CSV table of N, CA, C and O in Angstrom, one decimal:
chain,number,residue,atom,x,y,z
H,66,MET,N,-122.2,-24.9,12.7
H,66,MET,CA,-121.9,-25.3,14.3
H,66,MET,C,-123.3,-26.5,14.5
H,66,MET,O,-123.8,-26.0,14.8
H,67,GLY,N,-122.4,-26.7,16.0
H,67,GLY,CA,-123.7,-26.7,16.8
H,67,GLY,C,-123.4,-28.7,16.9
H,67,GLY,O,-124.1,-29.5,18.0
H,68,ARG,N,-123.3,-29.2,16.0
H,68,ARG,CA,-123.1,-30.9,16.0
H,68,ARG,C,-121.9,-31.9,17.0
H,68,ARG,O,-121.6,-32.0,17.8
H,69,ASP,N,-120.9,-31.2,15.5
H,69,ASP,CA,-120.0,-31.8,16.4
H,69,ASP,C,-118.7,-30.3,15.6
H,69,ASP,O,-117.7,-30.9,16.0
H,70,VAL,N,-118.6,-28.7,15.2
H,70,VAL,CA,-119.0,-28.3,15.3
H,70,VAL,C,-118.8,-27.4,16.3
H,70,VAL,O,-120.4,-27.0,16.3
H,71,HIS,N,-117.5,-26.8,17.0
H,71,HIS,CA,-118.1,-26.1,18.1
H,71,HIS,C,-117.2,-24.5,18.4
H,71,HIS,O,-116.3,-24.5,18.2
H,72,THR,N,-118.2,-23.8,19.2
H,72,THR,CA,-116.7,-22.6,19.6
H,72,THR,C,-117.6,-22.1,21.2
H,72,THR,O,-118.4,-22.8,21.4
H,73,PHE,N,-116.4,-21.3,20.7
H,73,PHE,CA,-115.7,-21.3,22.9
H,73,PHE,C,-116.5,-19.6,22.9
H,73,PHE,O,-116.4,-19.4,24.4
H,74,TYR,N,-116.5,-18.8,21.8
H,74,TYR,CA,-116.0,-17.3,21.6
H,74,TYR,C,-117.3,-16.6,22.3
H,74,TYR,O,-117.7,-15.3,21.6
H,75,SER,N,-118.7,-17.4,22.6
H,75,SER,CA,-120.4,-16.8,22.5
H,75,SER,C,-121.1,-17.8,24.1
H,75,SER,O,-121.0,-18.8,24.3
H,76,GLN,N,-121.6,-16.6,24.4
H,76,GLN,CA,-121.5,-17.5,25.1
H,76,GLN,C,-123.3,-19.0,24.6
H,76,GLN,O,-123.1,-19.9,25.5
H,77,GLU,N,-123.8,-18.1,23.6
H,77,GLU,CA,-124.6,-19.7,23.2
H,77,GLU,C,-123.8,-20.6,22.5
H,77,GLU,O,-123.6,-21.8,23.0
H,78,GLY,N,-122.3,-20.4,22.4
H,78,GLY,CA,-121.5,-21.1,22.1
H,78,GLY,C,-120.7,-22.7,23.1
H,78,GLY,O,-120.5,-23.4,23.3
H,79,ALA,N,-120.7,-21.4,24.3
H,79,ALA,CA,-119.5,-22.1,25.9
H,79,ALA,C,-120.7,-23.6,25.5
H,79,ALA,O,-120.7,-24.3,26.1
H,80,VAL,N,-122.0,-22.8,25.9
H,80,VAL,CA,-123.2,-23.6,26.7
H,80,VAL,C,-123.2,-25.0,26.2
H,80,VAL,O,-123.3,-25.8,26.0
H,81,ALA,N,-123.0,-24.8,24.4
H,81,ALA,CA,-123.6,-25.5,23.6
H,81,ALA,C,-122.1,-27.0,23.3
H,81,ALA,O,-122.3,-28.4,23.4
H,82,LEU,N,-121.2,-26.5,23.8
H,82,LEU,CA,-119.5,-26.9,23.9
H,82,LEU,C,-119.4,-27.5,24.6
H,82,LEU,O,-118.9,-29.3,25.1
H,83,HIS,N,-120.2,-27.1,26.5
H,83,HIS,CA,-120.0,-27.7,27.5
H,83,HIS,C,-120.9,-28.8,27.6
H,83,HIS,O,-120.7,-30.1,27.3
H,84,ASP,N,-121.9,-29.0,26.9
H,84,ASP,CA,-123.3,-30.2,26.7
H,84,ASP,C,-122.7,-31.0,26.1
H,84,ASP,O,-122.6,-31.9,26.5
H,85,LYS,N,-122.0,-30.5,25.1
H,85,LYS,CA,-120.9,-31.7,24.0
H,85,LYS,C,-120.0,-32.7,25.0
H,85,LYS,O,-120.0,-33.4,24.9
H,86,LEU,N,-119.8,-31.7,25.7
H,86,LEU,CA,-118.2,-32.3,26.4
H,86,LEU,C,-118.8,-32.9,27.2
H,86,LEU,O,-118.0,-33.8,27.9
H,87,LYS,N,-119.9,-32.6,28.2
H,87,LYS,CA,-120.1,-34.0,28.8
H,87,LYS,C,-119.8,-35.1,28.5
H,87,LYS,O,-120.1,-35.8,29.8
H,88,TYR,N,-120.7,-35.7,27.5
H,88,TYR,CA,-120.9,-36.8,27.3
H,88,TYR,C,-119.4,-37.1,26.4
H,88,TYR,O,-119.8,-38.3,26.2
H,89,PHE,N,-118.4,-36.8,26.1
H,89,PHE,CA,-117.7,-37.0,25.3
H,89,PHE,C,-116.5,-38.2,25.3
H,89,PHE,O,-116.1,-37.3,26.8
H,90,ASP,N,-116.2,-38.6,25.4
H,90,ASP,CA,-115.8,-40.0,26.1
H,90,ASP,C,-114.9,-40.7,25.0
H,90,ASP,O,-113.7,-41.3,26.2
H,91,ARG,N,-115.4,-40.6,24.2
H,91,ARG,CA,-113.4,-40.9,22.6
H,91,ARG,C,-113.7,-40.7,22.0
H,91,ARG,O,-114.3,-39.7,21.4
H,92,GLY,N,-112.5,-40.6,20.9
H,92,GLY,CA,-112.4,-39.8,19.5
H,92,GLY,C,-111.2,-38.7,19.6
H,92,GLY,O,-110.2,-38.4,21.1
H,93,ARG,N,-110.9,-37.7,18.9
H,93,ARG,CA,-110.4,-36.7,18.8
H,93,ARG,C,-111.0,-35.1,18.8
H,93,ARG,O,-112.1,-35.0,17.8
H,94,VAL,N,-110.4,-34.6,19.7
H,94,VAL,CA,-110.4,-33.2,20.0
H,94,VAL,C,-109.7,-32.2,18.9
H,94,VAL,O,-109.1,-32.3,18.8
H,95,VAL,N,-110.3,-31.4,18.1
H,95,VAL,CA,-109.4,-31.1,17.0
H,95,VAL,C,-109.5,-28.9,18.0
H,95,VAL,O,-110.9,-28.9,17.6
H,96,ILE,N,-108.4,-28.9,18.2
H,96,ILE,CA,-109.2,-26.7,18.7
H,96,ILE,C,-108.1,-25.9,17.5
H,96,ILE,O,-106.8,-26.5,16.7
H,97,ASN,N,-108.9,-26.0,16.8
H,97,ASN,CA,-108.6,-25.1,15.1
H,97,ASN,C,-108.8,-23.5,15.1
H,97,ASN,O,-109.5,-23.3,15.4
H,98,ILE,N,-107.8,-22.9,15.1
H,98,ILE,CA,-107.2,-21.2,15.1
H,98,ILE,C,-107.0,-21.1,13.8
H,98,ILE,O,-106.8,-21.5,12.7
H,99,ALA,N,-108.5,-20.5,12.8
H,99,ALA,CA,-109.0,-20.5,11.9
H,99,ALA,C,-108.1,-19.1,11.1
H,99,ALA,O,-107.3,-20.0,9.6
H,100,GLU,N,-107.5,-18.4,11.7
H,100,GLU,CA,-106.8,-16.9,10.5
H,100,GLU,C,-106.0,-16.3,12.0
H,100,GLU,O,-107.5,-16.7,13.0
H,101,MET,N,-105.2,-15.3,11.6
H,101,MET,CA,-105.3,-14.4,12.0
H,101,MET,C,-105.5,-13.6,11.9
H,101,MET,O,-106.3,-12.9,10.7
H,102,PRO,N,-106.3,-11.9,12.6
H,102,PRO,CA,-106.0,-12.6,14.4
H,102,PRO,C,-106.9,-12.8,14.9
H,102,PRO,O,-107.9,-12.8,14.2
H,103,PHE,N,-107.0,-13.1,16.6
H,103,PHE,CA,-107.8,-13.9,17.4
H,103,PHE,C,-107.9,-13.1,18.2
H,103,PHE,O,-106.7,-13.3,18.7
H,104,LYS,N,-109.0,-13.7,19.4
H,104,LYS,CA,-109.3,-13.2,20.0
H,104,LYS,C,-108.6,-13.8,21.0
H,104,LYS,O,-108.8,-14.8,21.1
H,105,CYS,N,-108.0,-13.0,22.2
H,105,CYS,CA,-106.6,-13.8,23.0
H,105,CYS,C,-106.0,-14.6,23.2
H,105,CYS,O,-106.5,-16.2,23.2
H,106,PRO,N,-104.8,-14.7,23.0
H,106,PRO,CA,-104.1,-15.9,22.1
H,106,PRO,C,-103.7,-16.6,23.0
H,106,PRO,O,-103.8,-17.9,21.8
H,107,VAL,N,-104.4,-17.1,24.6
H,107,VAL,CA,-103.8,-17.4,24.7
H,107,VAL,C,-105.0,-18.8,24.9
H,107,VAL,O,-105.0,-19.6,25.1
H,108,ALA,N,-106.3,-18.7,24.4
H,108,ALA,CA,-107.4,-19.0,25.0
H,108,ALA,C,-107.6,-20.5,24.9
H,108,ALA,O,-108.0,-21.7,25.6
H,109,PRO,N,-106.9,-20.6,22.7
H,109,PRO,CA,-107.4,-21.5,22.6
H,109,PRO,C,-106.9,-22.6,23.4
H,109,PRO,O,-106.7,-24.0,23.3
H,110,LEU,N,-104.9,-22.6,23.5
H,110,LEU,CA,-104.3,-24.0,24.9
H,110,LEU,C,-104.7,-23.7,26.3
H,110,LEU,O,-104.8,-25.3,26.6
H,111,GLU,N,-105.5,-22.5,26.5
H,111,GLU,CA,-107.0,-22.6,27.6
H,111,GLU,C,-106.8,-23.8,27.1
H,111,GLU,O,-107.0,-25.1,28.6
H,112,PHE,N,-108.6,-23.8,26.4
H,112,PHE,CA,-108.7,-24.5,26.7
H,112,PHE,C,-108.5,-26.4,26.3
H,112,PHE,O,-109.2,-27.2,26.8
H,113,ALA,N,-107.1,-26.1,25.5
H,113,ALA,CA,-107.1,-27.4,25.2
H,113,ALA,C,-106.6,-27.9,26.4
H,113,ALA,O,-106.3,-29.3,27.1
H,114,PHE,N,-105.3,-27.8,27.6
H,114,PHE,CA,-105.3,-27.5,29.2
H,114,PHE,C,-106.4,-27.8,29.6
H,114,PHE,O,-106.2,-29.2,30.7
H,115,MET,N,-107.1,-27.4,29.1
H,115,MET,CA,-109.1,-27.5,31.1
H,115,MET,C,-110.0,-28.7,30.1
H,115,MET,O,-110.0,-30.0,30.5
H,116,ALA,N,-109.7,-29.3,28.7
H,116,ALA,CA,-110.2,-30.2,27.8
H,116,ALA,C,-109.0,-31.4,28.6
H,116,ALA,O,-110.0,-32.7,29.1
H,117,ASP,N,-108.2,-31.6,28.5
H,117,ASP,CA,-107.5,-32.3,28.6
H,117,ASP,C,-107.7,-32.9,31.1
H,117,ASP,O,-107.4,-33.6,30.7
H,118,TRP,N,-107.8,-31.3,31.3
H,118,TRP,CA,-107.9,-31.8,32.7
H,118,TRP,C,-109.7,-32.4,32.7
H,118,TRP,O,-109.5,-33.3,33.6
H,119,HIS,N,-110.5,-31.4,32.7
H,119,HIS,CA,-111.8,-32.8,32.2
H,119,HIS,C,-111.8,-34.2,32.0
H,119,HIS,O,-112.1,-34.9,32.3
H,120,PHE,N,-111.3,-34.0,30.5
H,120,PHE,CA,-111.2,-36.1,30.2
H,120,PHE,C,-110.3,-36.8,31.5
H,120,PHE,O,-110.7,-37.6,31.3
H,121,THR,N,-108.9,-36.2,32.1
H,121,THR,CA,-108.2,-37.2,33.4
H,121,THR,C,-109.3,-37.5,34.0
H,121,THR,O,-108.9,-38.0,34.6
H,122,LYS,N,-110.3,-36.1,34.6
H,122,LYS,CA,-110.7,-36.8,35.5
H,122,LYS,C,-111.8,-37.2,35.4
H,122,LYS,O,-112.7,-37.6,36.5
H,123,ASN,N,-113.1,-37.4,34.7
H,123,ASN,CA,-113.6,-38.5,33.7
H,123,ASN,C,-113.4,-39.4,33.2
H,123,ASN,O,-113.4,-40.3,33.2
H,124,GLY,N,-111.8,-39.8,33.4
H,124,GLY,CA,-110.9,-41.6,33.5
H,124,GLY,C,-111.3,-41.5,32.1
H,124,GLY,O,-110.9,-43.3,31.7
H,125,VAL,N,-111.5,-40.6,31.0
H,125,VAL,CA,-111.4,-41.2,29.9
H,125,VAL,C,-110.6,-41.0,28.6
H,125,VAL,O,-110.4,-41.0,27.4
H,126,ARG,N,-109.3,-39.4,29.5
H,126,ARG,CA,-108.3,-39.2,28.9
H,126,ARG,C,-107.4,-39.5,28.0
H,126,ARG,O,-107.1,-39.6,26.8
H,127,ASP,N,-107.6,-41.6,28.5
H,127,ASP,CA,-106.1,-42.4,26.9
H,127,ASP,C,-107.1,-42.8,25.9
H,127,ASP,O,-106.6,-43.6,25.3
H,128,ASN,N,-108.5,-42.5,26.2
H,128,ASN,CA,-109.8,-42.5,25.3
H,128,ASN,C,-109.5,-41.4,23.7
H,128,ASN,O,-110.5,-41.6,22.8
H,129,ILE,N,-108.5,-40.6,23.9
H,129,ILE,CA,-109.3,-38.7,24.0
H,129,ILE,C,-108.0,-38.2,23.0
H,129,ILE,O,-106.9,-38.2,23.9
H,130,GLU,N,-107.5,-38.2,22.1
H,130,GLU,CA,-106.7,-37.5,21.2
H,130,GLU,C,-107.1,-35.4,21.4
H,130,GLU,O,-108.2,-35.4,20.5
H,131,ILE,N,-105.8,-35.0,21.8
H,131,ILE,CA,-105.7,-33.7,21.6
H,131,ILE,C,-105.7,-32.8,20.7
H,131,ILE,O,-104.2,-33.2,20.8
H,132,GLU,N,-106.0,-32.1,19.9
H,132,GLU,CA,-104.6,-31.4,18.7
H,132,GLU,C,-105.1,-29.7,18.5
H,132,GLU,O,-105.8,-29.5,18.4
H,133,LEU,N,-103.2,-29.1,18.6
H,133,LEU,CA,-104.0,-28.0,18.7
H,133,LEU,C,-103.6,-27.2,17.2
H,133,LEU,O,-102.4,-27.8,16.8
H,134,VAL,N,-104.3,-26.8,16.5
H,134,VAL,CA,-103.8,-26.6,14.5
H,134,VAL,C,-104.2,-25.6,14.7
H,134,VAL,O,-105.2,-24.7,14.5
H,135,THR,N,-102.9,-24.3,14.2
H,135,THR,CA,-103.0,-23.5,13.7
H,135,THR,C,-102.6,-22.9,12.9
H,135,THR,O,-101.2,-23.3,12.6
H,136,PRO,N,-102.9,-22.0,12.2
H,136,PRO,CA,-101.3,-21.1,11.8
H,136,PRO,C,-100.2,-20.2,12.4
H,136,PRO,O,-99.2,-19.7,11.1
H,137,LEU,N,-100.4,-20.0,13.2
H,137,LEU,CA,-98.4,-20.1,14.0
H,137,LEU,C,-97.6,-20.9,13.7
H,137,LEU,O,-97.9,-22.1,13.2
H,138,SER,N,-96.4,-20.2,13.8
H,138,SER,CA,-96.0,-21.2,13.7
H,138,SER,C,-95.4,-22.3,14.9
H,138,SER,O,-94.6,-23.2,15.0
H,139,ALA,N,-96.2,-22.2,15.6
H,139,ALA,CA,-95.9,-22.5,17.1
H,139,ALA,C,-96.7,-22.7,17.8
H,139,ALA,O,-98.1,-22.2,17.6
H,140,ALA,N,-97.2,-22.8,19.3
H,140,ALA,CA,-98.2,-22.9,20.5
H,140,ALA,C,-98.9,-21.6,20.3
H,140,ALA,O,-99.5,-21.7,21.1
H,141,PHE,N,-98.1,-21.1,20.6
H,141,PHE,CA,-98.0,-19.2,20.6
H,141,PHE,C,-97.7,-18.0,20.3
H,141,PHE,O,-96.9,-18.3,19.3
H,142,THR,N,-97.9,-17.3,20.5
H,142,THR,CA,-96.8,-16.3,19.5
H,142,THR,C,-95.5,-15.2,19.6
H,142,THR,O,-95.4,-15.3,18.7
H,143,LYS,N,-95.2,-15.6,21.1
H,143,LYS,CA,-93.9,-15.2,21.8
H,143,LYS,C,-93.1,-16.8,21.8
H,143,LYS,O,-94.0,-17.3,22.7
H,144,PRO,N,-92.0,-15.5,21.3
H,144,PRO,CA,-91.5,-17.1,21.1
H,144,PRO,C,-90.9,-18.3,22.4
H,144,PRO,O,-90.6,-19.3,23.0
H,145,VAL,N,-90.1,-17.2,23.3
H,145,VAL,CA,-90.5,-17.9,24.3
H,145,VAL,C,-91.2,-18.6,25.0
H,145,VAL,O,-90.8,-20.1,25.8
H,146,ALA,N,-92.6,-18.1,25.2
H,146,ALA,CA,-93.6,-19.1,26.1
H,146,ALA,C,-93.9,-19.7,25.0
H,146,ALA,O,-94.8,-21.5,25.6
H,147,ALA,N,-94.1,-19.4,23.9
H,147,ALA,CA,-94.1,-20.6,22.7
H,147,ALA,C,-92.7,-21.7,22.8
H,147,ALA,O,-93.7,-23.3,23.2
H,148,LYS,N,-92.0,-21.9,23.2
H,148,LYS,CA,-90.9,-23.0,24.1
H,148,LYS,C,-91.5,-23.6,25.5
H,148,LYS,O,-91.8,-24.7,25.3
H,149,ILE,N,-92.3,-22.9,25.9
H,149,ILE,CA,-93.1,-23.6,27.3
H,149,ILE,C,-93.8,-23.9,27.5
H,149,ILE,O,-94.0,-25.2,27.3
H,150,LEU,N,-95.1,-23.5,26.0
H,150,LEU,CA,-95.8,-24.5,26.3
H,150,LEU,C,-96.2,-25.2,25.2
H,150,LEU,O,-96.8,-26.1,25.8
H,151,GLY,N,-95.5,-25.1,24.2
H,151,GLY,CA,-95.1,-25.9,23.5
H,151,GLY,C,-95.0,-27.7,24.0
H,151,GLY,O,-95.0,-29.0,24.2
H,152,SER,N,-93.8,-27.7,25.6
H,152,SER,CA,-92.9,-29.0,26.6
H,152,SER,C,-94.3,-28.7,27.2
H,152,SER,O,-95.1,-30.2,27.5
H,153,ILE,N,-95.3,-28.0,27.0
H,153,ILE,CA,-96.5,-28.6,28.2
H,153,ILE,C,-97.7,-29.4,27.6
H,153,ILE,O,-97.9,-30.6,28.1
H,154,CYS,N,-97.8,-28.7,26.1
H,154,CYS,CA,-97.9,-29.9,25.3
H,154,CYS,C,-97.9,-31.2,25.3
H,154,CYS,O,-98.7,-32.0,25.4
H,155,GLN,N,-96.2,-31.0,25.1
H,155,GLN,CA,-96.1,-32.6,24.5
H,155,GLN,C,-96.0,-33.1,26.2
H,155,GLN,O,-96.7,-34.1,26.0
H,156,GLU,N,-96.1,-32.6,26.8
H,156,GLU,CA,-96.2,-33.5,28.7
H,156,GLU,C,-97.3,-34.0,28.5
H,156,GLU,O,-97.9,-35.0,29.1
H,157,LYS,N,-98.2,-33.4,28.1
H,157,LYS,CA,-99.8,-33.6,27.9
H,157,LYS,C,-100.6,-34.4,26.5
H,157,LYS,O,-101.6,-34.8,27.4
H,158,ASN,N,-99.4,-34.7,26.7
H,158,ASN,CA,-100.3,-35.8,25.0
H,158,ASN,C,-100.7,-34.6,23.9
H,158,ASN,O,-102.0,-35.6,23.6
H,159,ILE,N,-100.6,-33.4,23.7
H,159,ILE,CA,-101.8,-32.1,23.1
H,159,ILE,C,-100.9,-32.2,22.2
H,159,ILE,O,-100.1,-31.7,22.6
H,160,LYS,N,-101.0,-32.6,21.2
H,160,LYS,CA,-100.5,-32.9,19.6
H,160,LYS,C,-100.6,-31.3,19.3
H,160,LYS,O,-101.2,-30.1,19.1
H,161,VAL,N,-99.7,-30.6,18.7
H,161,VAL,CA,-99.9,-28.9,17.9
H,161,VAL,C,-98.8,-29.6,16.6
H,161,VAL,O,-98.5,-29.6,16.2
H,162,THR,N,-100.0,-29.0,15.6
H,162,THR,CA,-99.5,-28.4,14.0
H,162,THR,C,-99.6,-27.5,13.9
H,162,THR,O,-100.6,-26.6,14.1
H,163,PRO,N,-98.5,-26.8,13.8
H,163,PRO,CA,-98.6,-25.7,13.8
H,163,PRO,C,-98.6,-25.3,12.0
H,163,PRO,O,-98.2,-26.8,11.4
H,164,ASN,N,-98.5,-24.1,11.5
H,164,ASN,CA,-98.6,-23.2,9.8
H,164,ASN,C,-99.6,-24.0,9.3
H,164,ASN,O,-99.5,-24.7,7.8
H,165,PHE,N,-100.7,-24.0,9.9
H,165,PHE,CA,-102.4,-24.8,8.5
H,165,PHE,C,-103.1,-23.5,8.9
H,165,PHE,O,-103.5,-24.0,9.3
H,166,GLN,N,-102.8,-23.5,7.4
H,166,GLN,CA,-103.7,-22.4,7.1
H,166,GLN,C,-105.2,-23.4,6.5
H,166,GLN,O,-105.5,-23.6,5.2
H,167,VAL,N,-105.6,-23.1,7.1
H,167,VAL,CA,-107.2,-23.6,7.1
H,167,VAL,C,-108.1,-23.2,6.0
H,167,VAL,O,-108.5,-21.6,5.7
H,168,ALA,N,-108.0,-24.2,4.6
H,168,ALA,CA,-109.4,-23.5,3.1
H,168,ALA,C,-110.7,-24.4,4.1
H,168,ALA,O,-111.5,-23.6,2.8
H,169,GLN,N,-110.7,-25.6,4.4
H,169,GLN,CA,-112.4,-26.2,4.2
H,169,GLN,C,-112.5,-26.5,5.6
H,169,GLN,O,-112.1,-27.3,6.2
H,170,VAL,N,-113.8,-27.1,6.2
H,170,VAL,CA,-114.6,-27.7,7.0
H,170,VAL,C,-114.8,-28.5,6.8
H,170,VAL,O,-116.2,-28.0,6.0
H,171,ASP,N,-115.0,-29.5,5.5
H,171,ASP,CA,-115.5,-30.8,5.2
H,171,ASP,C,-116.0,-31.6,6.3
H,171,ASP,O,-115.6,-32.9,7.5
H,172,ASN,N,-117.8,-31.1,6.9
H,172,ASN,CA,-118.9,-32.3,8.1
H,172,ASN,C,-118.9,-33.1,8.1
H,172,ASN,O,-118.8,-33.7,8.4
H,173,GLY,N,-118.9,-33.7,6.7
H,173,GLY,CA,-118.9,-34.8,5.8
H,173,GLY,C,-118.4,-35.9,6.1
H,173,GLY,O,-118.2,-37.0,6.9
H,174,LYS,N,-117.0,-35.6,5.5
H,174,LYS,CA,-115.7,-35.9,6.1
H,174,LYS,C,-115.0,-36.6,7.5
H,174,LYS,O,-114.2,-36.8,7.9
H,175,LYS,N,-116.3,-34.5,8.0
H,175,LYS,CA,-115.7,-35.3,9.9
H,175,LYS,C,-114.3,-34.0,9.5
H,175,LYS,O,-112.7,-34.6,9.7
H,176,VAL,N,-113.2,-33.5,8.6
H,176,VAL,CA,-112.1,-33.1,8.5
H,176,VAL,C,-112.0,-31.5,8.2
H,176,VAL,O,-112.4,-31.4,7.9
H,177,ILE,N,-110.8,-30.4,8.6
H,177,ILE,CA,-110.2,-30.2,8.0
H,177,ILE,C,-109.5,-29.7,7.5
H,177,ILE,O,-108.9,-30.7,7.0
H,178,LYS,N,-109.5,-28.5,6.1
H,178,LYS,CA,-108.3,-29.0,4.7
H,178,LYS,C,-107.8,-28.3,5.0
H,178,LYS,O,-108.3,-26.7,5.0
H,179,SER,N,-106.1,-28.1,4.5
H,179,SER,CA,-105.4,-26.7,4.1
H,179,SER,C,-105.5,-26.4,3.0
H,179,SER,O,-105.8,-27.0,2.3
H,180,PHE,N,-104.2,-25.0,2.6
H,180,PHE,CA,-104.5,-24.2,1.1
H,180,PHE,C,-103.9,-25.5,0.6
H,180,PHE,O,-103.4,-26.1,-0.5
H,181,GLY,N,-103.4,-26.0,1.8
H,181,GLY,CA,-101.8,-27.1,0.7
H,181,GLY,C,-102.9,-28.4,0.6
H,181,GLY,O,-101.7,-29.6,0.6
H,182,GLY,N,-103.6,-29.2,0.7
H,182,GLY,CA,-103.7,-30.3,1.1
H,182,GLY,C,-103.6,-31.6,2.1
H,182,GLY,O,-104.8,-32.3,1.5
H,183,ASP,N,-103.5,-30.8,2.8
H,183,ASP,CA,-103.5,-31.2,4.4
H,183,ASP,C,-105.0,-31.4,4.9
H,183,ASP,O,-105.6,-30.7,4.7
H,184,GLU,N,-105.1,-32.5,5.6
H,184,GLU,CA,-106.3,-32.6,6.2
H,184,GLU,C,-106.1,-33.4,7.5
H,184,GLU,O,-104.8,-34.1,8.2
H,185,VAL,N,-106.6,-32.7,8.9
H,185,VAL,CA,-106.5,-32.6,9.7
H,185,VAL,C,-108.0,-33.5,9.9
H,185,VAL,O,-108.8,-32.9,10.2
H,186,PRO,N,-108.2,-35.0,10.4
H,186,PRO,CA,-109.5,-35.6,10.8
H,186,PRO,C,-109.7,-34.9,12.9
H,186,PRO,O,-109.2,-34.4,13.6
H,187,TYR,N,-111.0,-34.7,12.6
H,187,TYR,CA,-111.8,-34.5,13.9
H,187,TYR,C,-113.5,-35.4,14.1
H,187,TYR,O,-113.8,-35.4,13.4
H,188,ASP,N,-113.8,-35.5,15.3
H,188,ASP,CA,-114.8,-35.8,16.4
H,188,ASP,C,-115.7,-35.3,16.5
H,188,ASP,O,-116.8,-34.8,16.3
H,189,LEU,N,-114.4,-34.0,17.0
H,189,LEU,CA,-115.4,-32.6,17.2
H,189,LEU,C,-114.5,-31.3,17.4
H,189,LEU,O,-112.5,-31.8,17.9
H,190,LEU,N,-114.6,-30.5,16.4
H,190,LEU,CA,-113.6,-29.2,16.3
H,190,LEU,C,-114.4,-28.4,17.3
H,190,LEU,O,-115.8,-27.6,17.0
H,191,VAL,N,-113.3,-27.5,17.5
H,191,VAL,CA,-113.5,-26.4,18.0
H,191,VAL,C,-113.2,-25.6,17.7
H,191,VAL,O,-111.6,-25.2,17.6
H,192,ALA,N,-113.8,-24.4,17.0
H,192,ALA,CA,-113.3,-23.6,15.8
H,192,ALA,C,-112.9,-22.4,16.8
H,192,ALA,O,-113.4,-21.8,17.4
H,193,VAL,N,-112.0,-21.8,16.4
H,193,VAL,CA,-111.3,-20.1,17.0
H,193,VAL,C,-111.3,-19.3,15.9
H,193,VAL,O,-110.8,-19.5,15.0
H,194,PRO,N,-112.3,-18.2,15.5
H,194,PRO,CA,-113.1,-17.4,14.5
H,194,PRO,C,-111.6,-17.1,15.1
H,194,PRO,O,-110.8,-16.3,15.2
H,195,PRO,N,-111.5,-16.0,14.1
H,195,PRO,CA,-110.5,-15.1,13.3
H,195,PRO,C,-111.6,-13.2,14.2
H,195,PRO,O,-113.0,-13.3,14.1
H,196,ASN,N,-110.5,-12.6,14.6
H,196,ASN,CA,-111.5,-11.4,15.4
H,196,ASN,C,-111.3,-10.5,14.8
H,196,ASN,O,-109.8,-9.4,14.2
H,197,PHE,N,-112.2,-9.5,13.7
H,197,PHE,CA,-112.6,-8.3,13.1
H,197,PHE,C,-113.1,-6.9,14.4
H,197,PHE,O,-112.8,-6.1,13.4
H,198,GLY,N,-113.4,-7.8,15.2
H,198,GLY,CA,-114.1,-6.6,16.0
H,198,GLY,C,-115.6,-5.8,16.0
H,198,GLY,O,-116.2,-6.8,15.1
H,199,ALA,N,-116.3,-5.3,16.4
H,199,ALA,CA,-117.6,-5.2,16.5
H,199,ALA,C,-117.6,-4.1,15.6
H,199,ALA,O,-116.5,-2.9,14.9
H,200,PRO,N,-119.2,-3.9,13.9
H,200,PRO,CA,-119.0,-3.7,13.3
H,200,PRO,C,-119.4,-2.4,13.6
H,200,PRO,O,-119.6,-1.7,14.5
H,201,GLY,N,-119.5,-0.8,13.0
H,201,GLY,CA,-119.0,0.1,13.1
H,201,GLY,C,-120.4,1.0,12.9
H,201,GLY,O,-121.1,-0.1,12.2
H,202,ILE,N,-121.1,1.9,13.5
H,202,ILE,CA,-122.5,2.3,14.1
H,202,ILE,C,-121.9,3.7,13.1
H,202,ILE,O,-121.1,4.6,12.8
H,203,ILE,N,-122.2,3.9,12.0
H,203,ILE,CA,-123.2,4.9,10.7
H,203,ILE,C,-123.8,5.7,11.4
H,203,ILE,O,-125.1,5.4,11.2
H,204,ALA,N,-123.5,6.8,10.8
H,204,ALA,CA,-124.6,7.4,12.3
H,204,ALA,C,-125.4,8.2,10.4
H,204,ALA,O,-124.8,9.1,9.6
């Protein structure tokens, strides 16, 4: 975490990602939902749309690929919303790779690998961690 792999699910992570995005002007941004369940199902899409806006505003969007890699069968959890949000992704040139069960992040090669052997390359990986809730307090 921190160099080419970031998350926005903590204040520290969001600040580090912000700093990375300021100077990112070409390459592949991959938003990867690691596994289910994850906090706020629309957040990865919101990030993808904000990244599209940010790069467009800075005049570098044509140099950047954005890809949402998800274990879901579509861009979102609910079918009607998934269809609409998937269409918006297409309009914004955001690739959606569904049914991807991440097995490994290979930082050296800058790829994420699935259990099935598929690989998705990245220059910047934005990781969406699973949500297991807060640890319990035992008295």
